[in-house]
Amino acid sequence: MYRILTFDGGGIRGLVTLAILQRLETQVPNLLKNVDLLAGTSTGGIIALGLAAGKSVAELTSLYQNNGKEIFDRTWVNDLRDVGGLAGADFKQKSLEALLKGLFNGTRLKDLKKRVLVPSFNLDDGDPDPTKRTWNPKFFHNFPGTDSDGDETLVDVALNGSAAPTYFPTHGTYIDGGVVANNPSMAALAQSQDSRNPGPTPKLGEIFLLSIGTGGNLSFINGKNLDWGLAQWAKPLVNLLLDASMGIADYQCHHILKGNYRRIAPVFPHDTNIKLDEWERSHELIDFGNASPLADTWTGDDVVKWLSSVGW
């Protein structure tokens, strides 16, 4: 049996993920202990790395609650400097970096006892051959092999994976993994099939995957045959692409793993829209996570019963 637990991206809405996770752990005490692979994107990557480093769900929840304002602190000085976000990122990474250093110290991926996977995107692979130089998705992990990122610090991996375009500056040449896999479930499933992993490669029938979202906003674009240009598409395009990548991964895992896959992805009421930087709504996010059904988005099945039935 091979158990995978994944967490979506979503900024401060990671509090929804943590609230759901806390409830699951209360009812399934070995939920985290028995996990073979933790995967997370952006805020989900910070959660995955934190859990792999031995931090409790309660610790991570307090971290988000107590530091959201510092992470997403936008002053009038910043607005003036970057022309209201038009000529620069909304937030700086200094507060987040300091917070992560306090959380992880100098821990490296190779120091973790659990396998982890954190998506990111490299804007420049630095190939010395200018005819091959390009950008590429990057999946940071601590699996064995020549492409292992074991020497990377958790701080750098977390920052590489959470540098959301327009929200934060790039971290080196890396940006938020949400641009390629805001739901990292499919990436985690693929990584589990790497033949270089210690021991026999788990067969699909032996893999059980639980995916947890951050709370979704109901979104749509009203109209047909829209003749839009860059100005009209710029605002909705980022959220559209993030939602699309989450939906694709969910669709793929559901049909590949069938009954071995479950996803908890509650959606906010139609009159509620919570952005990924709205730290002042932290309590609202926790309340929402605590009130959301622990049910699979596809079948409506009770996920706690599923976890118990499969021997998680």
mmCIF file of C-alpha atoms in Angstrom:
data_model
loop_
_atom_site.group_PDB
_atom_site.id
_atom_site.type_symbol
_atom_site.label_atom_id
_atom_site.label_comp_id
_atom_site.label_asym_id
_atom_site.label_seq_id
_atom_site.Cartn_x
_atom_site.Cartn_y
_atom_site.Cartn_z
ATOM 1 C CA MET A 1 0.000 0.000 0.000
ATOM 2 C CA TYR A 2 1.331 3.423 -0.978
ATOM 3 C CA ARG A 3 -0.354 6.500 0.496
ATOM 4 C CA ILE A 4 -0.195 9.970 -1.062
ATOM 5 C CA LEU A 5 -1.542 13.161 0.509
ATOM 6 C CA THR A 6 -1.680 16.354 -1.575
ATOM 7 C CA PHE A 7 -2.499 20.003 -0.923
ATOM 8 C CA ASP A 8 -3.574 22.662 -3.447
ATOM 9 C CA GLY A 9 -2.229 26.182 -3.739
ATOM 10 C CA GLY A 10 -4.304 29.103 -2.483
ATOM 11 C CA GLY A 11 -2.375 31.543 -0.282
ATOM 12 C CA ILE A 12 -3.980 32.321 3.072
ATOM 13 C CA ARG A 13 -6.789 29.929 2.108
ATOM 14 C CA GLY A 14 -4.394 27.194 3.183
ATOM 15 C CA LEU A 15 -6.159 27.670 6.511
ATOM 16 C CA VAL A 16 -9.114 25.810 4.997
ATOM 17 C CA THR A 17 -6.794 22.910 4.166
ATOM 18 C CA LEU A 18 -5.380 22.888 7.687
ATOM 19 C CA ALA A 19 -8.832 22.991 9.310
ATOM 20 C CA ILE A 20 -9.936 20.015 7.217
ATOM 21 C CA LEU A 21 -6.692 18.189 7.935
ATOM 22 C CA GLN A 22 -7.099 18.766 11.683
ATOM 23 C CA ARG A 23 -10.567 17.203 11.601
ATOM 24 C CA LEU A 24 -9.360 14.229 9.581
ATOM 25 C CA GLU A 25 -6.418 13.620 11.888
ATOM 26 C CA THR A 26 -8.700 13.681 14.920
ATOM 27 C CA GLN A 27 -10.761 10.854 13.429
ATOM 28 C CA VAL A 28 -7.910 9.005 11.708
ATOM 29 C CA PRO A 29 -4.950 9.406 14.114
ATOM 30 C CA ASN A 30 -2.433 7.664 11.837
ATOM 31 C CA LEU A 31 -3.328 9.775 8.799
ATOM 32 C CA LEU A 32 -0.008 11.632 8.682
ATOM 33 C CA LYS A 33 2.126 8.937 10.261
ATOM 34 C CA ASN A 34 1.281 6.455 7.512
ATOM 35 C CA VAL A 35 1.759 8.815 4.544
ATOM 36 C CA ASP A 36 4.442 7.779 2.049
ATOM 37 C CA LEU A 37 4.440 10.950 -0.061
ATOM 38 C CA LEU A 38 3.386 14.507 0.764
ATOM 39 C CA ALA A 39 2.918 16.885 -2.162
ATOM 40 C CA GLY A 40 1.870 20.510 -2.123
ATOM 41 C CA THR A 41 1.736 23.540 -4.377
ATOM 42 C CA SER A 42 2.484 27.083 -3.196
ATOM 43 C CA THR A 43 0.826 27.392 0.238
ATOM 44 C CA GLY A 44 0.217 23.636 0.000
ATOM 45 C CA GLY A 45 3.956 23.179 -0.474
ATOM 46 C CA ILE A 46 4.638 25.024 2.769
ATOM 47 C CA ILE A 47 2.106 22.770 4.503
ATOM 48 C CA ALA A 48 3.619 19.611 2.983
ATOM 49 C CA LEU A 49 7.159 20.636 3.921
ATOM 50 C CA GLY A 50 6.046 21.604 7.415
ATOM 51 C CA LEU A 51 4.357 18.266 8.032
ATOM 52 C CA ALA A 52 7.343 16.375 6.607
ATOM 53 C CA ALA A 53 9.590 18.337 8.970
ATOM 54 C CA GLY A 54 7.533 17.158 11.936
ATOM 55 C CA LYS A 55 5.427 20.265 12.514
ATOM 56 C CA SER A 56 1.893 19.641 13.735
ATOM 57 C CA VAL A 57 -1.249 20.836 12.005
ATOM 58 C CA ALA A 58 -1.922 23.069 15.014
ATOM 59 C CA GLU A 59 1.541 24.661 14.720
ATOM 60 C CA LEU A 60 1.064 25.411 11.042
ATOM 61 C CA THR A 61 -2.405 26.817 11.665
ATOM 62 C CA SER A 62 -1.024 29.203 14.288
ATOM 63 C CA LEU A 63 1.734 30.180 11.895
ATOM 64 C CA TYR A 64 -0.795 31.260 9.265
ATOM 65 C CA GLN A 65 -3.125 32.952 11.735
ATOM 66 C CA ASN A 66 -0.423 34.927 13.502
ATOM 67 C CA ASN A 67 1.626 35.953 10.487
ATOM 68 C CA GLY A 68 -0.814 36.463 7.630
ATOM 69 C CA LYS A 69 -0.700 40.237 8.000
ATOM 70 C CA GLU A 70 3.105 40.322 7.791
ATOM 71 C CA ILE A 71 3.188 38.038 4.732
ATOM 72 C CA PHE A 72 0.495 39.922 2.839
ATOM 73 C CA ASP A 73 1.332 43.416 4.073
ATOM 74 C CA ARG A 74 0.775 45.982 1.350
ATOM 75 C CA THR A 75 1.617 49.558 2.336
ATOM 76 C CA TRP A 76 0.928 52.807 0.528
ATOM 77 C CA VAL A 77 4.687 53.083 -0.027
ATOM 78 C CA ASN A 78 4.630 49.829 -1.998
ATOM 79 C CA ASP A 79 1.625 51.058 -3.970
ATOM 80 C CA LEU A 80 3.429 54.265 -4.823
ATOM 81 C CA ARG A 81 6.622 52.482 -5.844
ATOM 82 C CA ASP A 82 5.003 49.873 -8.097
ATOM 83 C CA VAL A 83 2.124 52.021 -9.380
ATOM 84 C CA GLY A 84 -0.582 50.110 -7.543
ATOM 85 C CA GLY A 85 0.767 46.716 -8.576
ATOM 86 C CA LEU A 86 1.014 47.545 -12.269
ATOM 87 C CA ALA A 87 4.807 47.825 -12.247
ATOM 88 C CA GLY A 88 5.823 45.432 -9.501
ATOM 89 C CA ALA A 89 4.711 42.580 -7.270
ATOM 90 C CA ASP A 90 2.088 43.300 -4.618
ATOM 91 C CA PHE A 91 4.167 41.919 -1.742
ATOM 92 C CA LYS A 92 7.801 41.309 -0.871
ATOM 93 C CA GLN A 93 9.143 37.937 0.244
ATOM 94 C CA LYS A 94 11.197 39.223 3.180
ATOM 95 C CA SER A 95 8.521 38.545 5.802
ATOM 96 C CA LEU A 96 7.696 35.113 4.392
ATOM 97 C CA GLU A 97 11.377 34.223 4.116
ATOM 98 C CA ALA A 98 12.054 35.236 7.725
ATOM 99 C CA LEU A 99 9.045 33.231 8.854
ATOM 100 C CA LEU A 100 10.195 30.137 6.948
ATOM 101 C CA LYS A 101 13.726 30.410 8.321
ATOM 102 C CA GLY A 102 12.308 30.411 11.822
ATOM 103 C CA LEU A 103 10.179 27.397 10.987
ATOM 104 C CA PHE A 104 12.722 25.253 9.158
ATOM 105 C CA ASN A 105 16.140 26.636 10.166
ATOM 106 C CA GLY A 106 18.692 25.021 7.838
ATOM 107 C CA THR A 107 16.820 21.759 7.243
ATOM 108 C CA ARG A 108 17.338 20.279 3.776
ATOM 109 C CA LEU A 109 15.098 17.988 1.770
ATOM 110 C CA LYS A 110 17.477 15.068 2.330
ATOM 111 C CA ASP A 111 16.989 15.453 6.104
ATOM 112 C CA LEU A 112 13.279 14.642 5.894
ATOM 113 C CA LYS A 113 12.014 11.164 6.724
ATOM 114 C CA LYS A 114 9.010 11.552 4.437
ATOM 115 C CA ARG A 115 9.107 11.862 0.656
ATOM 116 C CA VAL A 116 7.942 15.262 -0.565
ATOM 117 C CA LEU A 117 7.162 16.893 -3.906
ATOM 118 C CA VAL A 118 6.760 20.644 -4.500
ATOM 119 C CA PRO A 119 6.010 21.995 -8.003
ATOM 120 C CA SER A 120 7.585 25.195 -9.266
ATOM 121 C CA PHE A 121 8.453 26.751 -12.620
ATOM 122 C CA ASN A 122 11.953 27.752 -13.716
ATOM 123 C CA LEU A 123 11.943 30.826 -15.955
ATOM 124 C CA ASP A 124 15.491 30.149 -17.172
ATOM 125 C CA ASP A 125 17.217 26.762 -17.131
ATOM 126 C CA GLY A 126 20.549 28.470 -17.803
ATOM 127 C CA ASP A 127 21.590 26.036 -20.515
ATOM 128 C CA PRO A 128 25.027 27.161 -21.768
ATOM 129 C CA ASP A 129 23.886 26.380 -25.294
ATOM 130 C CA PRO A 130 21.814 29.439 -26.312
ATOM 131 C CA THR A 131 19.980 27.339 -28.890
ATOM 132 C CA LYS A 132 18.569 25.156 -26.068
ATOM 133 C CA ARG A 133 18.063 27.696 -23.285
ATOM 134 C CA THR A 134 14.410 27.777 -22.194
ATOM 135 C CA TRP A 135 11.950 27.703 -19.303
ATOM 136 C CA ASN A 136 10.584 24.509 -17.749
ATOM 137 C CA PRO A 137 8.380 23.132 -14.990
ATOM 138 C CA LYS A 138 10.391 22.009 -11.986
ATOM 139 C CA PHE A 139 9.307 19.491 -9.366
ATOM 140 C CA PHE A 140 11.443 19.701 -6.240
ATOM 141 C CA HIS A 141 11.660 16.355 -4.447
ATOM 142 C CA ASN A 142 13.828 14.224 -2.186
ATOM 143 C CA PHE A 143 13.548 10.952 -4.083
ATOM 144 C CA PRO A 144 16.877 9.290 -4.976
ATOM 145 C CA GLY A 145 18.448 9.801 -8.376
ATOM 146 C CA THR A 146 20.551 12.306 -10.264
ATOM 147 C CA ASP A 147 17.693 14.826 -10.324
ATOM 148 C CA SER A 148 17.115 14.672 -6.562
ATOM 149 C CA ASP A 149 16.956 18.040 -4.823
ATOM 150 C CA GLY A 150 18.067 16.673 -1.473
ATOM 151 C CA ASP A 151 20.611 19.433 -0.903
ATOM 152 C CA GLU A 152 18.013 22.188 -1.282
ATOM 153 C CA THR A 153 16.861 23.849 1.942
ATOM 154 C CA LEU A 154 13.191 23.719 2.840
ATOM 155 C CA VAL A 155 13.203 27.518 2.923
ATOM 156 C CA ASP A 156 14.372 27.811 -0.680
ATOM 157 C CA VAL A 157 12.020 25.100 -1.923
ATOM 158 C CA ALA A 158 9.067 26.752 -0.182
ATOM 159 C CA LEU A 159 9.958 30.151 -1.658
ATOM 160 C CA ASN A 160 10.623 28.699 -5.115
ATOM 161 C CA GLY A 161 7.208 27.084 -5.088
ATOM 162 C CA SER A 162 5.196 30.017 -3.744
ATOM 163 C CA ALA A 163 6.424 33.044 -5.717
ATOM 164 C CA ALA A 164 3.008 33.698 -7.250
ATOM 165 C CA PRO A 165 3.187 36.032 -10.274
ATOM 166 C CA THR A 166 1.962 39.574 -9.494
ATOM 167 C CA TYR A 167 1.771 38.714 -5.775
ATOM 168 C CA PHE A 168 5.461 38.056 -5.027
ATOM 169 C CA PRO A 169 8.734 38.644 -6.892
ATOM 170 C CA THR A 170 10.450 35.630 -8.418
ATOM 171 C CA HIS A 171 12.721 33.670 -6.086
ATOM 172 C CA GLY A 172 15.862 33.472 -8.169
ATOM 173 C CA THR A 173 14.532 32.206 -11.486
ATOM 174 C CA TYR A 174 11.574 30.357 -9.969
ATOM 175 C CA ILE A 175 7.877 31.205 -9.738
ATOM 176 C CA ASP A 176 4.841 29.619 -8.099
ATOM 177 C CA GLY A 177 4.150 25.995 -9.009
ATOM 178 C CA GLY A 178 0.489 26.858 -9.430
ATOM 179 C CA VAL A 179 1.198 27.882 -13.014
ATOM 180 C CA VAL A 180 1.768 24.200 -13.847
ATOM 181 C CA ALA A 181 0.087 22.164 -11.106
ATOM 182 C CA ASN A 182 -2.048 24.084 -8.619
ATOM 183 C CA ASN A 183 -3.402 20.680 -7.652
ATOM 184 C CA PRO A 184 -0.235 18.522 -7.417
ATOM 185 C CA SER A 185 -2.044 15.173 -7.296
ATOM 186 C CA MET A 186 -1.145 14.042 -10.802
ATOM 187 C CA ALA A 187 2.468 15.143 -10.387
ATOM 188 C CA ALA A 188 2.661 13.161 -7.146
ATOM 189 C CA LEU A 189 1.140 10.101 -8.796
ATOM 190 C CA ALA A 190 3.700 10.319 -11.603
ATOM 191 C CA GLN A 191 6.556 10.689 -9.107
ATOM 192 C CA SER A 192 5.416 7.560 -7.267
ATOM 193 C CA GLN A 193 6.025 5.604 -10.463
ATOM 194 C CA ASP A 194 9.715 6.557 -10.725
ATOM 195 C CA SER A 195 11.539 3.238 -11.042
ATOM 196 C CA ARG A 196 14.499 4.635 -9.096
ATOM 197 C CA ASN A 197 12.498 4.769 -5.889
ATOM 198 C CA PRO A 198 13.662 2.392 -3.143
ATOM 199 C CA GLY A 199 11.831 -0.927 -3.179
ATOM 200 C CA PRO A 200 9.374 -2.089 -5.808
ATOM 201 C CA THR A 201 7.430 0.553 -7.700
ATOM 202 C CA PRO A 202 3.853 0.583 -6.353
ATOM 203 C CA LYS A 203 1.224 -0.597 -8.792
ATOM 204 C CA LEU A 204 -1.723 1.689 -9.444
ATOM 205 C CA GLY A 205 -3.996 -0.662 -7.529
ATOM 206 C CA GLU A 206 -1.755 -0.253 -4.473
ATOM 207 C CA ILE A 207 -1.806 3.554 -4.469
ATOM 208 C CA PHE A 208 -4.302 5.527 -2.393
ATOM 209 C CA LEU A 209 -4.401 9.288 -2.875
ATOM 210 C CA LEU A 210 -6.223 11.926 -0.846
ATOM 211 C CA SER A 211 -6.295 15.452 -2.272
ATOM 212 C CA ILE A 212 -7.341 18.478 -0.209
ATOM 213 C CA GLY A 213 -8.260 21.894 -1.618
ATOM 214 C CA THR A 214 -8.168 25.388 -0.125
ATOM 215 C CA GLY A 215 -11.752 26.426 -0.756
ATOM 216 C CA GLY A 216 -12.834 27.434 -4.228
ATOM 217 C CA ASN A 217 -14.518 30.571 -5.506
ATOM 218 C CA LEU A 218 -17.397 30.117 -7.944
ATOM 219 C CA SER A 219 -16.319 31.934 -11.102
ATOM 220 C CA PHE A 220 -17.635 32.396 -14.617
ATOM 221 C CA ILE A 221 -17.389 34.842 -17.504
ATOM 222 C CA ASN A 222 -20.736 36.109 -18.697
ATOM 223 C CA GLY A 223 -21.208 36.375 -22.437
ATOM 224 C CA LYS A 224 -20.682 34.495 -25.699
ATOM 225 C CA ASN A 225 -18.332 34.976 -28.644
ATOM 226 C CA LEU A 226 -16.261 37.423 -26.623
ATOM 227 C CA ASP A 227 -13.918 39.518 -28.736
ATOM 228 C CA TRP A 228 -11.440 40.256 -25.965
ATOM 229 C CA GLY A 229 -7.849 41.403 -26.056
ATOM 230 C CA LEU A 230 -5.072 41.442 -23.467
ATOM 231 C CA ALA A 231 -6.674 44.193 -21.381
ATOM 232 C CA GLN A 232 -9.901 42.216 -20.881
ATOM 233 C CA TRP A 233 -8.280 38.808 -20.391
ATOM 234 C CA ALA A 234 -5.498 39.965 -18.041
ATOM 235 C CA LYS A 235 -7.603 40.077 -14.878
ATOM 236 C CA PRO A 236 -9.465 36.722 -15.100
ATOM 237 C CA LEU A 237 -6.747 34.751 -16.884
ATOM 238 C CA VAL A 238 -4.586 33.897 -13.851
ATOM 239 C CA ASN A 239 -7.488 32.480 -11.812
ATOM 240 C CA LEU A 240 -8.863 30.758 -14.902
ATOM 241 C CA LEU A 241 -5.574 28.934 -15.516
ATOM 242 C CA LEU A 242 -5.160 27.992 -11.843
ATOM 243 C CA ASP A 243 -8.675 26.543 -11.690
ATOM 244 C CA ALA A 244 -8.123 24.750 -14.996
ATOM 245 C CA SER A 245 -4.938 23.024 -13.824
ATOM 246 C CA MET A 246 -6.672 21.904 -10.628
ATOM 247 C CA GLY A 247 -9.608 20.497 -12.560
ATOM 248 C CA ILE A 248 -7.409 18.602 -15.005
ATOM 249 C CA ALA A 249 -5.411 16.894 -12.246
ATOM 250 C CA ASP A 250 -8.611 15.990 -10.411
ATOM 251 C CA TYR A 251 -10.137 14.524 -13.584
ATOM 252 C CA GLN A 252 -7.020 12.496 -14.383
ATOM 253 C CA CYS A 253 -6.548 11.055 -10.901
ATOM 254 C CA HIS A 254 -10.237 10.220 -10.543
ATOM 255 C CA HIS A 255 -10.252 8.176 -13.736
ATOM 256 C CA ILE A 256 -6.824 6.581 -13.301
ATOM 257 C CA LEU A 257 -7.054 5.607 -9.618
ATOM 258 C CA LYS A 258 -10.841 5.223 -9.532
ATOM 259 C CA GLY A 259 -11.897 4.100 -6.050
ATOM 260 C CA ASN A 260 -8.399 4.642 -4.694
ATOM 261 C CA TYR A 261 -8.721 8.406 -5.054
ATOM 262 C CA ARG A 262 -10.652 10.915 -2.991
ATOM 263 C CA ARG A 263 -10.711 14.707 -3.055
ATOM 264 C CA ILE A 264 -12.086 17.164 -0.525
ATOM 265 C CA ALA A 265 -12.487 20.519 -2.264
ATOM 266 C CA PRO A 266 -15.257 22.615 -0.696
ATOM 267 C CA VAL A 267 -16.545 25.639 -2.605
ATOM 268 C CA PHE A 268 -17.425 28.958 -0.999
ATOM 269 C CA PRO A 269 -21.070 30.105 -1.246
ATOM 270 C CA HIS A 270 -21.882 31.997 -4.442
ATOM 271 C CA ASP A 271 -22.013 35.302 -2.567
ATOM 272 C CA THR A 272 -18.594 34.754 -0.972
ATOM 273 C CA ASN A 273 -15.269 35.350 -2.685
ATOM 274 C CA ILE A 274 -12.066 35.085 -0.676
ATOM 275 C CA LYS A 275 -8.808 36.052 -2.348
ATOM 276 C CA LEU A 276 -5.547 34.299 -1.571
ATOM 277 C CA ASP A 277 -4.135 37.385 0.206
ATOM 278 C CA GLU A 278 -7.124 38.243 2.436
ATOM 279 C CA TRP A 279 -5.418 37.449 5.724
ATOM 280 C CA GLU A 280 -8.000 39.487 7.665
ATOM 281 C CA ARG A 281 -10.550 36.751 6.914
ATOM 282 C CA SER A 282 -8.499 34.020 8.600
ATOM 283 C CA HIS A 283 -11.162 33.150 11.158
ATOM 284 C CA GLU A 284 -13.765 32.954 8.404
ATOM 285 C CA LEU A 285 -11.547 30.503 6.513
ATOM 286 C CA ILE A 286 -11.066 28.284 9.557
ATOM 287 C CA ASP A 287 -14.791 28.312 10.300
ATOM 288 C CA PHE A 288 -15.479 27.356 6.687
ATOM 289 C CA GLY A 289 -12.996 24.470 6.844
ATOM 290 C CA ASN A 290 -14.516 23.247 10.100
ATOM 291 C CA ALA A 291 -18.047 23.345 8.688
ATOM 292 C CA SER A 292 -17.315 21.777 5.291
ATOM 293 C CA PRO A 293 -18.415 18.168 4.728
ATOM 294 C CA LEU A 294 -15.548 15.678 4.717
ATOM 295 C CA ALA A 295 -16.912 14.254 1.492
ATOM 296 C CA ASP A 296 -15.467 13.317 -1.884
ATOM 297 C CA THR A 297 -16.249 15.877 -4.573
ATOM 298 C CA TRP A 298 -17.070 13.169 -7.139
ATOM 299 C CA THR A 299 -19.147 10.680 -5.184
ATOM 300 C CA GLY A 300 -20.154 12.475 -2.014
ATOM 301 C CA ASP A 301 -18.745 9.541 -0.043
ATOM 302 C CA ASP A 302 -17.589 10.079 3.532
ATOM 303 C CA VAL A 303 -13.798 10.385 3.307
ATOM 304 C CA VAL A 304 -13.233 9.329 6.925
ATOM 305 C CA LYS A 305 -15.050 6.055 6.273
ATOM 306 C CA TRP A 306 -13.027 5.613 3.071
ATOM 307 C CA LEU A 307 -9.744 6.137 4.928
ATOM 308 C CA SER A 308 -10.743 3.542 7.509
ATOM 309 C CA SER A 309 -12.025 1.063 4.925
ATOM 310 C CA VAL A 310 -8.783 1.083 2.912
ATOM 311 C CA GLY A 311 -6.646 0.679 6.023
ATOM 312 C CA TRP A 312 -4.943 4.056 5.848
#
